[in-house]
CSV table of C-alpha atoms and ligand atoms in Angstrom, one decimal:
chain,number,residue,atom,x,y,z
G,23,UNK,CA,-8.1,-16.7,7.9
G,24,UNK,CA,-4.9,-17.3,9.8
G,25,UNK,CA,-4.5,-18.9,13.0
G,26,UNK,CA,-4.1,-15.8,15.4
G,27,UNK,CA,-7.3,-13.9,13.7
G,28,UNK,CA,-9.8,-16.7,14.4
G,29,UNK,CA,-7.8,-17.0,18.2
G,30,UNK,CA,-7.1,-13.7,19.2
G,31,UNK,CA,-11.1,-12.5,19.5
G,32,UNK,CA,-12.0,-14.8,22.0
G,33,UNK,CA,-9.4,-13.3,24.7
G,34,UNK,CA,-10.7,-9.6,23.3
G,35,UNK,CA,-8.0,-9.2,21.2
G,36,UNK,CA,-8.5,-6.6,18.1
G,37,UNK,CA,-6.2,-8.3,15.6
G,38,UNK,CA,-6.7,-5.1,13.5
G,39,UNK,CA,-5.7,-2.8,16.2
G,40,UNK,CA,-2.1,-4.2,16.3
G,41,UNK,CA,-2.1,-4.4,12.3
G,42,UNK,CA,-3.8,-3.0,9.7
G,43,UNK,CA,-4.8,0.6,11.9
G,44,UNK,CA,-4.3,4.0,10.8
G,45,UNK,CA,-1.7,5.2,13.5
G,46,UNK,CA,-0.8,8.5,14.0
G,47,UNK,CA,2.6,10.4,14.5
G,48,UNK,CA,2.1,11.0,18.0
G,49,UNK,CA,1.6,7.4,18.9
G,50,UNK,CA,4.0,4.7,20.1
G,51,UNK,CA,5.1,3.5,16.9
G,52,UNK,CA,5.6,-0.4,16.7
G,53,UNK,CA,9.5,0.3,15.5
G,54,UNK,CA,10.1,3.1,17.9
G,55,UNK,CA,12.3,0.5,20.3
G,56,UNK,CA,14.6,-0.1,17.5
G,57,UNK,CA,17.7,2.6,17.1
G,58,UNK,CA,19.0,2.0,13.2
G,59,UNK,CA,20.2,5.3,13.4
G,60,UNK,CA,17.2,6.7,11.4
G,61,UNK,CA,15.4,9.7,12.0
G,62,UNK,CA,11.9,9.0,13.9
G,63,UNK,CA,10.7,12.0,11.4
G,64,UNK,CA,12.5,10.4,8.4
G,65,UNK,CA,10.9,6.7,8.5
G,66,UNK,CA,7.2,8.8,9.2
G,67,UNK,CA,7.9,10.3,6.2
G,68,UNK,CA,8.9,6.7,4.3
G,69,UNK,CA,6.1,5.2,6.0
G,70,UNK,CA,3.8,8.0,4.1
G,71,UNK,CA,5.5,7.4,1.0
G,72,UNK,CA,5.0,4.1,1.3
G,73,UNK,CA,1.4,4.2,1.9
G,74,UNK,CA,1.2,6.4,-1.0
G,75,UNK,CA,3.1,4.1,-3.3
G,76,UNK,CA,5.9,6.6,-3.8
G,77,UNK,CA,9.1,5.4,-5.1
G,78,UNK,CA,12.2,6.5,-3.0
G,79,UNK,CA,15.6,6.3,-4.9
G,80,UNK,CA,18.6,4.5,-2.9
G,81,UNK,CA,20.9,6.7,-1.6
G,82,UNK,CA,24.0,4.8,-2.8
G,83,UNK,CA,23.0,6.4,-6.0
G,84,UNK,CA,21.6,9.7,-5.3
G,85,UNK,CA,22.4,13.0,-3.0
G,86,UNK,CA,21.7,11.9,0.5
G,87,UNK,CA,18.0,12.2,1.6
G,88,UNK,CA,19.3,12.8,5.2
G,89,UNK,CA,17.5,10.0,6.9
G,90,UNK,CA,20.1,10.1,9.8
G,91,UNK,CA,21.8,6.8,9.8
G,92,UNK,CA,25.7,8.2,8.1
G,93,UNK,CA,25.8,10.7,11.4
G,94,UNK,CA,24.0,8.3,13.7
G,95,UNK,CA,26.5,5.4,12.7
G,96,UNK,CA,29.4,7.7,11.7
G,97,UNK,CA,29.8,5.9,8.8
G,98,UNK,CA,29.5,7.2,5.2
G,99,UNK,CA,28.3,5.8,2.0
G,100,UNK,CA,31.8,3.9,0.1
G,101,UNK,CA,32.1,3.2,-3.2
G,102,UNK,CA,34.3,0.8,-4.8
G,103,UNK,CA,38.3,1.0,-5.7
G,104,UNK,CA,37.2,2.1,-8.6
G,105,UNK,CA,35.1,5.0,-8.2
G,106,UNK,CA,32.6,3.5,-10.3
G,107,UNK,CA,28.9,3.0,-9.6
G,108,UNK,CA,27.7,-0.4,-10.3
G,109,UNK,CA,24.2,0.3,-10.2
G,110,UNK,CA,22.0,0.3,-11.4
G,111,UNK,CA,22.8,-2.1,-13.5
G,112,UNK,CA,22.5,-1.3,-17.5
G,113,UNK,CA,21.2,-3.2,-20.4
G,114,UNK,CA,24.5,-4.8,-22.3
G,115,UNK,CA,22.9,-4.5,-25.8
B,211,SF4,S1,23.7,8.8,2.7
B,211,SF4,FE1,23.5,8.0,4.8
B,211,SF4,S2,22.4,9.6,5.9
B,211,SF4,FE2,22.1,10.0,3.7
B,211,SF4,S3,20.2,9.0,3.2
B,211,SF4,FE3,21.8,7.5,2.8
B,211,SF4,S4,22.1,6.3,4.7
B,211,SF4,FE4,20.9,8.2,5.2
């Protein structure tokens, strides 16, 4: 048991509450204050996948899954000089 679980109770605090709850879309969510240009709906959705153990490819790599952040940032994904995707890296047999 870490430090702040055995504190925490004394002064009424619900460690659990702030941690290991099911939250809900509608809620305050605990990265809401941050603006990486992602879509609110798009890291719900990562979050779900992530619960669920669902692999999501990296976009470098694949068609874009429109999570927000190229438009938000006006940036783009950039590859290389030479046009050539460098990963995933491959097996040199
Ligand atoms: S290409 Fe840009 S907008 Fe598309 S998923 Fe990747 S980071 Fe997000």
């Amino acid at each position: 048991m870490k430090c702040a679980e055995r504190a925490l109770p004394d002064f009424g605090v619900d460690v659990d509450w702030y941690t290991t709850r099911e939250r809900t879309y509608e809620e305050v969510l605990p990265w809401d204050h941050l603006d990486s240009g992602l879509d609110k709906d798009w890291l719900w959705e990562d979050w779900q996948d992530a619960l669920d153990e669902t692999e999501v490819d990296d976009c470098r790599w694949t068609p874009c899954f429109d999570c927000g952040v190229c438009p938000a940032m006006q940036t783009e994904i950039q590859v290389g000089p030479t046009g050539k995707k460098l990963l995933p890296l491959s097996v040199i047999k």
